[in-house]
Amino acid sequence: MPPRILLLTALAMLAFAGNSLLCRLALRETAIDAASFTAIRLACGALTLWLLLRLRTVRQPMAGNWPGALALFAYAAAFSFAYLQLDTGVGALLLFGAVQLSMLLWGLWRGERLGLAASLGTALAAGGLLALLLPGASAPPLAAALLMLLAGIAWGGYSLLGRGQGDPLAVTAGNFLRAAPLALLLALTLLPRLSWDGAGLCYALLSGALTSGVGYAIWYSALPGLRASQAATVQLSVPILAALGGALLLGEALSLRLLLSAGAVLGGIALVLGSRQRRAGS
């Protein structure tokens, strides 16, 4: 892999993990509420992506569509409300696992066949998520965990809706622009409960502009230099980076349950991706 692509890929993965860290940090350590965080993140992301499109040598109009915007809004809102109670690493693992499994299940629904290794990998990943949700002292709150699973399913749907829609940056910018008013409406419905402070506002702006807007732009710059299997596999690092960041920066515990579940989920998905790569090369 060329050094430039390697650097861009590493920066993109750090940005994706940073979204989880910034959201959890804002909701745990500042006065901002989940609805305000979501609205500010999406509005700032839309503005950043619009500016990036305007700065291109060849200007590209914003694209996107309402189904994609609804899926993006559902992801962002469920993501924020789930992080009111979830630790960073647990949330990232639930999100990532749900994204990958929902896309795998969609492929099965459309008639895609899984070999033995891929079937075992899918079962292992699903079992890892279920094990994380089983009752116990280190189990995450069920309602918050289900919200994060919903966020992952919504992001999986968003990814599927975006296939073949044209320039990824233009599509994402258009979807962010459409989703921002939806987040504002959500915030208005919760107006008596809204709250924020300077620190919370800064974290939301950073999440929208840097780890969302700029992060996606970096990822789209790296994608042409990656094979599909590489692009999928490298994202296995995101929950690990988020868990390490939560432990180092927020003092969150790396429980044995989380470590075992992460091994099962990420190992299972790696099995599926590896079997796909072998089939593509045969």
PDB file of C-alpha atoms in Angstrom:
ATOM      1  CA  MET A   1       0.000   0.000   0.000  1.00  0.00           C
ATOM      2  CA  PRO A   2       1.494   3.422  -0.942  1.00  0.00           C
ATOM      3  CA  PRO A   3       2.489   5.579   2.048  1.00  0.00           C
ATOM      4  CA  ARG A   4      -0.037   8.291   1.116  1.00  0.00           C
ATOM      5  CA  ILE A   5      -2.945   5.812   1.082  1.00  0.00           C
ATOM      6  CA  LEU A   6      -1.734   4.253   4.322  1.00  0.00           C
ATOM      7  CA  LEU A   7      -1.629   7.667   6.014  1.00  0.00           C
ATOM      8  CA  LEU A   8      -5.067   8.690   4.720  1.00  0.00           C
ATOM      9  CA  THR A   9      -6.562   5.371   5.826  1.00  0.00           C
ATOM     10  CA  ALA A  10      -5.067   5.653   9.308  1.00  0.00           C
ATOM     11  CA  LEU A  11      -6.372   9.224   9.672  1.00  0.00           C
ATOM     12  CA  ALA A  12      -9.852   8.151   8.547  1.00  0.00           C
ATOM     13  CA  MET A  13      -9.999   5.309  11.076  1.00  0.00           C
ATOM     14  CA  LEU A  14      -8.889   7.700  13.828  1.00  0.00           C
ATOM     15  CA  ALA A  15     -11.652  10.093  12.757  1.00  0.00           C
ATOM     16  CA  PHE A  16     -14.308   7.350  12.869  1.00  0.00           C
ATOM     17  CA  ALA A  17     -13.182   6.273  16.334  1.00  0.00           C
ATOM     18  CA  GLY A  18     -13.022   9.945  17.302  1.00  0.00           C
ATOM     19  CA  ASN A  19     -16.753  10.319  16.643  1.00  0.00           C
ATOM     20  CA  SER A  20     -17.476   7.839  19.425  1.00  0.00           C
ATOM     21  CA  LEU A  21     -14.977   9.477  21.780  1.00  0.00           C
ATOM     22  CA  LEU A  22     -16.241  13.016  21.195  1.00  0.00           C
ATOM     23  CA  CYS A  23     -19.880  12.034  21.599  1.00  0.00           C
ATOM     24  CA  ARG A  24     -19.283  10.078  24.805  1.00  0.00           C
ATOM     25  CA  LEU A  25     -17.006  12.800  26.188  1.00  0.00           C
ATOM     26  CA  ALA A  26     -19.561  15.530  25.457  1.00  0.00           C
ATOM     27  CA  LEU A  27     -22.517  13.675  26.945  1.00  0.00           C
ATOM     28  CA  ARG A  28     -20.630  12.471  30.023  1.00  0.00           C
ATOM     29  CA  GLU A  29     -18.502  15.479  30.898  1.00  0.00           C
ATOM     30  CA  THR A  30     -20.488  18.529  29.698  1.00  0.00           C
ATOM     31  CA  ALA A  31     -24.007  19.904  29.963  1.00  0.00           C
ATOM     32  CA  ILE A  32     -24.998  19.295  26.320  1.00  0.00           C
ATOM     33  CA  ASP A  33     -27.931  16.972  25.680  1.00  0.00           C
ATOM     34  CA  ALA A  34     -28.111  14.259  23.010  1.00  0.00           C
ATOM     35  CA  ALA A  35     -30.594  16.081  20.738  1.00  0.00           C
ATOM     36  CA  SER A  36     -28.549  19.292  20.694  1.00  0.00           C
ATOM     37  CA  PHE A  37     -25.352  17.319  20.036  1.00  0.00           C
ATOM     38  CA  THR A  38     -27.015  15.559  17.080  1.00  0.00           C
ATOM     39  CA  ALA A  39     -28.371  18.777  15.560  1.00  0.00           C
ATOM     40  CA  ILE A  40     -25.069  20.648  15.895  1.00  0.00           C
ATOM     41  CA  ARG A  41     -23.066  17.685  14.572  1.00  0.00           C
ATOM     42  CA  LEU A  42     -25.210  17.279  11.450  1.00  0.00           C
ATOM     43  CA  ALA A  43     -25.464  21.022  10.741  1.00  0.00           C
ATOM     44  CA  CYS A  44     -21.719  21.524  11.150  1.00  0.00           C
ATOM     45  CA  GLY A  45     -21.009  18.420   9.070  1.00  0.00           C
ATOM     46  CA  ALA A  46     -23.259  19.726   6.281  1.00  0.00           C
ATOM     47  CA  LEU A  47     -21.479  23.096   6.278  1.00  0.00           C
ATOM     48  CA  THR A  48     -18.026  21.481   6.260  1.00  0.00           C
ATOM     49  CA  LEU A  49     -18.872  19.116   3.414  1.00  0.00           C
ATOM     50  CA  TRP A  50     -20.419  21.974   1.409  1.00  0.00           C
ATOM     51  CA  LEU A  51     -17.223  24.004   1.854  1.00  0.00           C
ATOM     52  CA  LEU A  52     -15.082  21.042   0.782  1.00  0.00           C
ATOM     53  CA  LEU A  53     -17.174  20.705  -2.384  1.00  0.00           C
ATOM     54  CA  ARG A  54     -16.793  24.437  -3.104  1.00  0.00           C
ATOM     55  CA  LEU A  55     -13.006  24.205  -2.699  1.00  0.00           C
ATOM     56  CA  ARG A  56     -12.671  21.540  -5.391  1.00  0.00           C
ATOM     57  CA  THR A  57     -11.029  22.517  -8.644  1.00  0.00           C
ATOM     58  CA  VAL A  58     -13.977  21.067 -10.555  1.00  0.00           C
ATOM     59  CA  ARG A  59     -17.066  22.072  -8.616  1.00  0.00           C
ATOM     60  CA  GLN A  60     -19.560  19.312  -7.952  1.00  0.00           C
ATOM     61  CA  PRO A  61     -23.155  20.088  -6.942  1.00  0.00           C
ATOM     62  CA  MET A  62     -24.536  18.446  -3.835  1.00  0.00           C
ATOM     63  CA  ALA A  63     -26.438  15.244  -4.473  1.00  0.00           C
ATOM     64  CA  GLY A  64     -28.031  12.757  -2.063  1.00  0.00           C
ATOM     65  CA  ASN A  65     -31.683  11.888  -1.481  1.00  0.00           C
ATOM     66  CA  TRP A  66     -34.303  11.783   1.266  1.00  0.00           C
ATOM     67  CA  PRO A  67     -34.100   8.030   2.000  1.00  0.00           C
ATOM     68  CA  GLY A  68     -30.365   8.435   2.588  1.00  0.00           C
ATOM     69  CA  ALA A  69     -30.959  11.526   4.727  1.00  0.00           C
ATOM     70  CA  LEU A  70     -33.539   9.700   6.867  1.00  0.00           C
ATOM     71  CA  ALA A  71     -31.126   6.812   7.409  1.00  0.00           C
ATOM     72  CA  LEU A  72     -28.330   9.262   8.301  1.00  0.00           C
ATOM     73  CA  PHE A  73     -30.583  11.099  10.766  1.00  0.00           C
ATOM     74  CA  ALA A  74     -31.715   7.828  12.378  1.00  0.00           C
ATOM     75  CA  TYR A  75     -28.082   6.771  12.775  1.00  0.00           C
ATOM     76  CA  ALA A  76     -26.919  10.087  14.239  1.00  0.00           C
ATOM     77  CA  ALA A  77     -29.837  10.451  16.672  1.00  0.00           C
ATOM     78  CA  ALA A  78     -29.755   6.856  17.942  1.00  0.00           C
ATOM     79  CA  PHE A  79     -25.938   7.073  18.209  1.00  0.00           C
ATOM     80  CA  SER A  80     -26.102  10.158  20.445  1.00  0.00           C
ATOM     81  CA  PHE A  81     -28.894   8.946  22.725  1.00  0.00           C
ATOM     82  CA  ALA A  82     -27.203   5.537  23.121  1.00  0.00           C
ATOM     83  CA  TYR A  83     -23.973   7.188  24.263  1.00  0.00           C
ATOM     84  CA  LEU A  84     -25.779   8.734  27.224  1.00  0.00           C
ATOM     85  CA  GLN A  85     -25.229   5.373  28.942  1.00  0.00           C
ATOM     86  CA  LEU A  86     -22.743   3.312  26.928  1.00  0.00           C
ATOM     87  CA  ASP A  87     -18.968   3.295  27.321  1.00  0.00           C
ATOM     88  CA  THR A  88     -17.048   4.300  24.200  1.00  0.00           C
ATOM     89  CA  GLY A  89     -15.696   0.860  23.272  1.00  0.00           C
ATOM     90  CA  VAL A  90     -18.972  -0.972  23.914  1.00  0.00           C
ATOM     91  CA  GLY A  91     -20.866   1.535  21.780  1.00  0.00           C
ATOM     92  CA  ALA A  92     -18.382   1.342  18.902  1.00  0.00           C
ATOM     93  CA  LEU A  93     -18.429  -2.461  18.937  1.00  0.00           C
ATOM     94  CA  LEU A  94     -22.236  -2.602  18.914  1.00  0.00           C
ATOM     95  CA  LEU A  95     -22.361  -0.005  16.136  1.00  0.00           C
ATOM     96  CA  PHE A  96     -19.713  -1.641  13.954  1.00  0.00           C
ATOM     97  CA  GLY A  97     -21.079  -5.150  14.477  1.00  0.00           C
ATOM     98  CA  ALA A  98     -24.618  -4.072  13.605  1.00  0.00           C
ATOM     99  CA  VAL A  99     -23.433  -2.251  10.470  1.00  0.00           C
ATOM    100  CA  GLN A 100     -21.556  -5.259   9.126  1.00  0.00           C
ATOM    101  CA  LEU A 101     -24.165  -7.865  10.112  1.00  0.00           C
ATOM    102  CA  SER A 102     -27.054  -5.852   8.680  1.00  0.00           C
ATOM    103  CA  MET A 103     -25.224  -5.551   5.348  1.00  0.00           C
ATOM    104  CA  LEU A 104     -24.439  -9.284   5.392  1.00  0.00           C
ATOM    105  CA  LEU A 105     -28.066 -10.144   6.108  1.00  0.00           C
ATOM    106  CA  TRP A 106     -29.191  -7.853   3.300  1.00  0.00           C
ATOM    107  CA  GLY A 107     -26.891  -9.731   0.938  1.00  0.00           C
ATOM    108  CA  LEU A 108     -28.390 -13.031   2.068  1.00  0.00           C
ATOM    109  CA  TRP A 109     -31.886 -11.643   1.544  1.00  0.00           C
ATOM    110  CA  ARG A 110     -30.883 -10.705  -1.998  1.00  0.00           C
ATOM    111  CA  GLY A 111     -29.681 -14.239  -2.687  1.00  0.00           C
ATOM    112  CA  GLU A 112     -25.973 -14.037  -1.846  1.00  0.00           C
ATOM    113  CA  ARG A 113     -24.561 -17.416  -0.799  1.00  0.00           C
ATOM    114  CA  LEU A 114     -22.193 -17.896   2.117  1.00  0.00           C
ATOM    115  CA  GLY A 115     -19.585 -20.625   2.230  1.00  0.00           C
ATOM    116  CA  LEU A 116     -18.735 -22.564   5.372  1.00  0.00           C
ATOM    117  CA  ALA A 117     -16.147 -20.073   6.636  1.00  0.00           C
ATOM    118  CA  ALA A 118     -18.449 -17.098   6.018  1.00  0.00           C
ATOM    119  CA  SER A 119     -21.371 -18.865   7.724  1.00  0.00           C
ATOM    120  CA  LEU A 120     -19.217 -19.645  10.756  1.00  0.00           C
ATOM    121  CA  GLY A 121     -17.947 -16.087  10.798  1.00  0.00           C
ATOM    122  CA  THR A 122     -21.468 -14.641  10.678  1.00  0.00           C
ATOM    123  CA  ALA A 123     -22.598 -16.927  13.509  1.00  0.00           C
ATOM    124  CA  LEU A 124     -19.506 -16.026  15.568  1.00  0.00           C
ATOM    125  CA  ALA A 125     -20.049 -12.279  15.099  1.00  0.00           C
ATOM    126  CA  ALA A 126     -23.740 -12.511  15.971  1.00  0.00           C
ATOM    127  CA  GLY A 127     -22.899 -14.646  19.010  1.00  0.00           C
ATOM    128  CA  GLY A 128     -20.359 -12.057  20.151  1.00  0.00           C
ATOM    129  CA  LEU A 129     -22.977  -9.305  20.057  1.00  0.00           C
ATOM    130  CA  LEU A 130     -25.507 -11.459  21.901  1.00  0.00           C
ATOM    131  CA  ALA A 131     -22.930 -12.367  24.552  1.00  0.00           C
ATOM    132  CA  LEU A 132     -22.276  -8.679  25.140  1.00  0.00           C
ATOM    133  CA  LEU A 133     -25.996  -8.106  25.774  1.00  0.00           C
ATOM    134  CA  LEU A 134     -26.548 -11.026  28.167  1.00  0.00           C
ATOM    135  CA  PRO A 135     -27.493  -9.960  31.705  1.00  0.00           C
ATOM    136  CA  GLY A 136     -24.581  -9.604  34.101  1.00  0.00           C
ATOM    137  CA  ALA A 137     -22.560  -7.141  36.124  1.00  0.00           C
ATOM    138  CA  SER A 138     -20.644  -5.846  33.084  1.00  0.00           C
ATOM    139  CA  ALA A 139     -23.556  -5.899  30.630  1.00  0.00           C
ATOM    140  CA  PRO A 140     -24.387  -2.538  29.022  1.00  0.00           C
ATOM    141  CA  PRO A 141     -27.847  -1.012  29.694  1.00  0.00           C
ATOM    142  CA  LEU A 142     -30.213  -2.873  27.381  1.00  0.00           C
ATOM    143  CA  ALA A 143     -32.174   0.128  26.086  1.00  0.00           C
ATOM    144  CA  ALA A 144     -28.987   2.024  25.204  1.00  0.00           C
ATOM    145  CA  ALA A 145     -27.473  -1.083  23.589  1.00  0.00           C
ATOM    146  CA  LEU A 146     -30.580  -1.578  21.443  1.00  0.00           C
ATOM    147  CA  LEU A 147     -30.428   2.076  20.401  1.00  0.00           C
ATOM    148  CA  MET A 148     -26.827   1.616  19.263  1.00  0.00           C
ATOM    149  CA  LEU A 149     -27.781  -1.524  17.341  1.00  0.00           C
ATOM    150  CA  LEU A 150     -30.503   0.561  15.657  1.00  0.00           C
ATOM    151  CA  ALA A 151     -27.860   3.185  14.821  1.00  0.00           C
ATOM    152  CA  GLY A 152     -25.719   0.474  13.224  1.00  0.00           C
ATOM    153  CA  ILE A 153     -28.620  -0.881  11.179  1.00  0.00           C
ATOM    154  CA  ALA A 154     -29.426   2.663  10.014  1.00  0.00           C
ATOM    155  CA  TRP A 155     -25.795   3.244   9.002  1.00  0.00           C
ATOM    156  CA  GLY A 156     -25.756  -0.082   7.180  1.00  0.00           C
ATOM    157  CA  GLY A 157     -28.885   0.995   5.323  1.00  0.00           C
ATOM    158  CA  TYR A 158     -27.314   4.356   4.567  1.00  0.00           C
ATOM    159  CA  SER A 159     -24.257   2.609   3.113  1.00  0.00           C
ATOM    160  CA  LEU A 160     -26.426   0.356   0.946  1.00  0.00           C
ATOM    161  CA  LEU A 161     -28.524   3.299  -0.270  1.00  0.00           C
ATOM    162  CA  GLY A 162     -25.345   5.173  -1.225  1.00  0.00           C
ATOM    163  CA  ARG A 163     -24.031   2.490  -3.569  1.00  0.00           C
ATOM    164  CA  GLY A 164     -23.900   3.715  -7.154  1.00  0.00           C
ATOM    165  CA  GLN A 165     -25.273   7.167  -6.265  1.00  0.00           C
ATOM    166  CA  GLY A 166     -22.376   9.076  -7.794  1.00  0.00           C
ATOM    167  CA  ASP A 167     -19.628  11.126  -6.158  1.00  0.00           C
ATOM    168  CA  PRO A 168     -19.513  10.009  -2.471  1.00  0.00           C
ATOM    169  CA  LEU A 169     -18.596  13.437  -1.090  1.00  0.00           C
ATOM    170  CA  ALA A 170     -21.390  15.174  -3.008  1.00  0.00           C
ATOM    171  CA  VAL A 171     -23.906  12.517  -1.950  1.00  0.00           C
ATOM    172  CA  THR A 172     -22.852  12.733   1.705  1.00  0.00           C
ATOM    173  CA  ALA A 173     -22.982  16.537   1.659  1.00  0.00           C
ATOM    174  CA  GLY A 174     -26.525  16.471   0.264  1.00  0.00           C
ATOM    175  CA  ASN A 175     -27.656  13.898   2.780  1.00  0.00           C
ATOM    176  CA  PHE A 176     -26.163  15.874   5.683  1.00  0.00           C
ATOM    177  CA  LEU A 177     -27.916  19.017   4.426  1.00  0.00           C
ATOM    178  CA  ARG A 178     -31.262  17.193   4.361  1.00  0.00           C
ATOM    179  CA  ALA A 179     -30.726  15.450   7.697  1.00  0.00           C
ATOM    180  CA  ALA A 180     -29.780  18.608   9.633  1.00  0.00           C
ATOM    181  CA  PRO A 181     -33.332  20.082   9.658  1.00  0.00           C
ATOM    182  CA  LEU A 182     -34.672  16.732  10.870  1.00  0.00           C
ATOM    183  CA  ALA A 183     -32.256  16.865  13.809  1.00  0.00           C
ATOM    184  CA  LEU A 184     -33.323  20.462  14.496  1.00  0.00           C
ATOM    185  CA  LEU A 185     -36.976  19.371  14.571  1.00  0.00           C
ATOM    186  CA  LEU A 186     -36.070  16.622  17.041  1.00  0.00           C
ATOM    187  CA  ALA A 187     -34.337  19.187  19.248  1.00  0.00           C
ATOM    188  CA  LEU A 188     -37.355  21.510  19.083  1.00  0.00           C
ATOM    189  CA  THR A 189     -39.678  18.728  20.241  1.00  0.00           C
ATOM    190  CA  LEU A 190     -37.441  18.350  23.309  1.00  0.00           C
ATOM    191  CA  LEU A 191     -37.032  22.092  23.833  1.00  0.00           C
ATOM    192  CA  PRO A 192     -37.693  22.106  27.611  1.00  0.00           C
ATOM    193  CA  ARG A 193     -34.927  19.533  28.097  1.00  0.00           C
ATOM    194  CA  LEU A 194     -32.292  21.128  25.884  1.00  0.00           C
ATOM    195  CA  SER A 195     -29.053  22.249  27.488  1.00  0.00           C
ATOM    196  CA  TRP A 196     -25.473  22.948  26.476  1.00  0.00           C
ATOM    197  CA  ASP A 197     -22.330  24.734  27.507  1.00  0.00           C
ATOM    198  CA  GLY A 198     -19.175  25.944  25.800  1.00  0.00           C
ATOM    199  CA  ALA A 199     -17.312  22.648  26.107  1.00  0.00           C
ATOM    200  CA  GLY A 200     -20.250  20.595  24.859  1.00  0.00           C
ATOM    201  CA  LEU A 201     -20.721  22.929  21.912  1.00  0.00           C
ATOM    202  CA  CYS A 202     -17.030  22.612  21.000  1.00  0.00           C
ATOM    203  CA  TYR A 203     -17.163  18.806  21.101  1.00  0.00           C
ATOM    204  CA  ALA A 204     -20.266  18.785  18.878  1.00  0.00           C
ATOM    205  CA  LEU A 205     -18.637  21.175  16.406  1.00  0.00           C
ATOM    206  CA  LEU A 206     -15.476  19.046  16.328  1.00  0.00           C
ATOM    207  CA  SER A 207     -17.545  15.915  15.737  1.00  0.00           C
ATOM    208  CA  GLY A 208     -19.429  17.533  12.859  1.00  0.00           C
ATOM    209  CA  ALA A 209     -16.568  19.369  11.180  1.00  0.00           C
ATOM    210  CA  LEU A 210     -13.507  17.243  11.896  1.00  0.00           C
ATOM    211  CA  THR A 211     -14.342  13.607  12.621  1.00  0.00           C
ATOM    212  CA  SER A 212     -17.457  13.583  10.397  1.00  0.00           C
ATOM    213  CA  GLY A 213     -16.971  16.106   7.571  1.00  0.00           C
ATOM    214  CA  VAL A 214     -13.190  16.056   7.157  1.00  0.00           C
ATOM    215  CA  GLY A 215     -13.035  12.398   8.234  1.00  0.00           C
ATOM    216  CA  TYR A 216     -15.381  11.313   5.455  1.00  0.00           C
ATOM    217  CA  ALA A 217     -13.492  13.434   2.917  1.00  0.00           C
ATOM    218  CA  ILE A 218     -10.216  11.762   3.931  1.00  0.00           C
ATOM    219  CA  TRP A 219     -11.813   8.318   3.696  1.00  0.00           C
ATOM    220  CA  TYR A 220     -13.145   9.004   0.203  1.00  0.00           C
ATOM    221  CA  SER A 221      -9.666  10.149  -0.831  1.00  0.00           C
ATOM    222  CA  ALA A 222      -8.195   6.876   0.437  1.00  0.00           C
ATOM    223  CA  LEU A 223     -10.809   4.540  -1.062  1.00  0.00           C
ATOM    224  CA  PRO A 224      -9.569   4.653  -4.692  1.00  0.00           C
ATOM    225  CA  GLY A 225      -6.233   3.237  -3.489  1.00  0.00           C
ATOM    226  CA  LEU A 226      -7.806   0.364  -1.543  1.00  0.00           C
ATOM    227  CA  ARG A 227      -9.280  -2.911  -2.701  1.00  0.00           C
ATOM    228  CA  ALA A 228     -12.836  -3.505  -1.476  1.00  0.00           C
ATOM    229  CA  SER A 229     -11.609  -6.224   0.886  1.00  0.00           C
ATOM    230  CA  GLN A 230      -8.940  -3.884   2.307  1.00  0.00           C
ATOM    231  CA  ALA A 231     -11.479  -1.090   2.817  1.00  0.00           C
ATOM    232  CA  ALA A 232     -13.787  -3.451   4.700  1.00  0.00           C
ATOM    233  CA  THR A 233     -11.072  -5.138   6.754  1.00  0.00           C
ATOM    234  CA  VAL A 234      -9.336  -1.953   7.901  1.00  0.00           C
ATOM    235  CA  GLN A 235     -12.554  -0.805   9.565  1.00  0.00           C
ATOM    236  CA  LEU A 236     -12.125  -3.652  12.046  1.00  0.00           C
ATOM    237  CA  SER A 237      -9.704  -1.305  13.790  1.00  0.00           C
ATOM    238  CA  VAL A 238     -12.364   1.282  14.668  1.00  0.00           C
ATOM    239  CA  PRO A 239     -13.924  -0.431  17.728  1.00  0.00           C
ATOM    240  CA  ILE A 240     -10.449  -1.284  19.024  1.00  0.00           C
ATOM    241  CA  LEU A 241      -9.261   2.320  18.638  1.00  0.00           C
ATOM    242  CA  ALA A 242     -12.440   3.599  20.291  1.00  0.00           C
ATOM    243  CA  ALA A 243     -12.098   1.179  23.226  1.00  0.00           C
ATOM    244  CA  LEU A 244      -8.436   2.126  23.746  1.00  0.00           C
ATOM    245  CA  GLY A 245      -9.316   5.815  23.519  1.00  0.00           C
ATOM    246  CA  GLY A 246     -12.098   5.392  26.057  1.00  0.00           C
ATOM    247  CA  ALA A 247      -9.752   3.597  28.442  1.00  0.00           C
ATOM    248  CA  LEU A 248      -6.889   6.090  28.062  1.00  0.00           C
ATOM    249  CA  LEU A 249      -8.820   9.364  27.878  1.00  0.00           C
ATOM    250  CA  LEU A 250     -12.016   8.644  29.823  1.00  0.00           C
ATOM    251  CA  GLY A 251     -10.846   6.028  32.290  1.00  0.00           C
ATOM    252  CA  GLU A 252     -13.331   3.427  31.026  1.00  0.00           C
ATOM    253  CA  ALA A 253     -12.743  -0.197  31.964  1.00  0.00           C
ATOM    254  CA  LEU A 254     -11.807  -2.828  29.377  1.00  0.00           C
ATOM    255  CA  SER A 255     -13.885  -5.659  30.839  1.00  0.00           C
ATOM    256  CA  LEU A 256     -13.275  -9.313  30.026  1.00  0.00           C
ATOM    257  CA  ARG A 257     -16.764  -9.508  28.536  1.00  0.00           C
ATOM    258  CA  LEU A 258     -15.985  -6.631  26.164  1.00  0.00           C
ATOM    259  CA  LEU A 259     -12.641  -8.139  25.133  1.00  0.00           C
ATOM    260  CA  LEU A 260     -14.146 -11.582  24.463  1.00  0.00           C
ATOM    261  CA  SER A 261     -17.125 -10.137  22.612  1.00  0.00           C
ATOM    262  CA  ALA A 262     -14.841  -7.912  20.541  1.00  0.00           C
ATOM    263  CA  GLY A 263     -12.704 -10.919  19.628  1.00  0.00           C
ATOM    264  CA  ALA A 264     -15.774 -12.876  18.535  1.00  0.00           C
ATOM    265  CA  VAL A 265     -17.397 -10.028  16.572  1.00  0.00           C
ATOM    266  CA  LEU A 266     -14.268  -8.774  14.833  1.00  0.00           C
ATOM    267  CA  GLY A 267     -12.891 -12.281  14.278  1.00  0.00           C
ATOM    268  CA  GLY A 268     -16.186 -13.435  12.795  1.00  0.00           C
ATOM    269  CA  ILE A 269     -16.406 -10.493  10.425  1.00  0.00           C
ATOM    270  CA  ALA A 270     -12.767 -11.008   9.418  1.00  0.00           C
ATOM    271  CA  LEU A 271     -13.655 -14.617   8.515  1.00  0.00           C
ATOM    272  CA  VAL A 272     -16.493 -13.401   6.301  1.00  0.00           C
ATOM    273  CA  LEU A 273     -14.338 -10.783   4.587  1.00  0.00           C
ATOM    274  CA  GLY A 274     -11.496 -13.273   4.101  1.00  0.00           C
ATOM    275  CA  SER A 275     -13.791 -15.840   2.506  1.00  0.00           C
ATOM    276  CA  ARG A 276     -15.186 -13.179   0.157  1.00  0.00           C
ATOM    277  CA  GLN A 277     -11.670 -12.155  -0.873  1.00  0.00           C
ATOM    278  CA  ARG A 278     -10.729 -15.774  -1.596  1.00  0.00           C
ATOM    279  CA  ARG A 279     -13.858 -16.293  -3.676  1.00  0.00           C
ATOM    280  CA  ALA A 280     -13.208 -13.077  -5.604  1.00  0.00           C
ATOM    281  CA  GLY A 281      -9.669 -14.192  -6.363  1.00  0.00           C
ATOM    282  CA  SER A 282     -10.599 -17.712  -7.428  1.00  0.00           C
TER     283      SER A 282
END
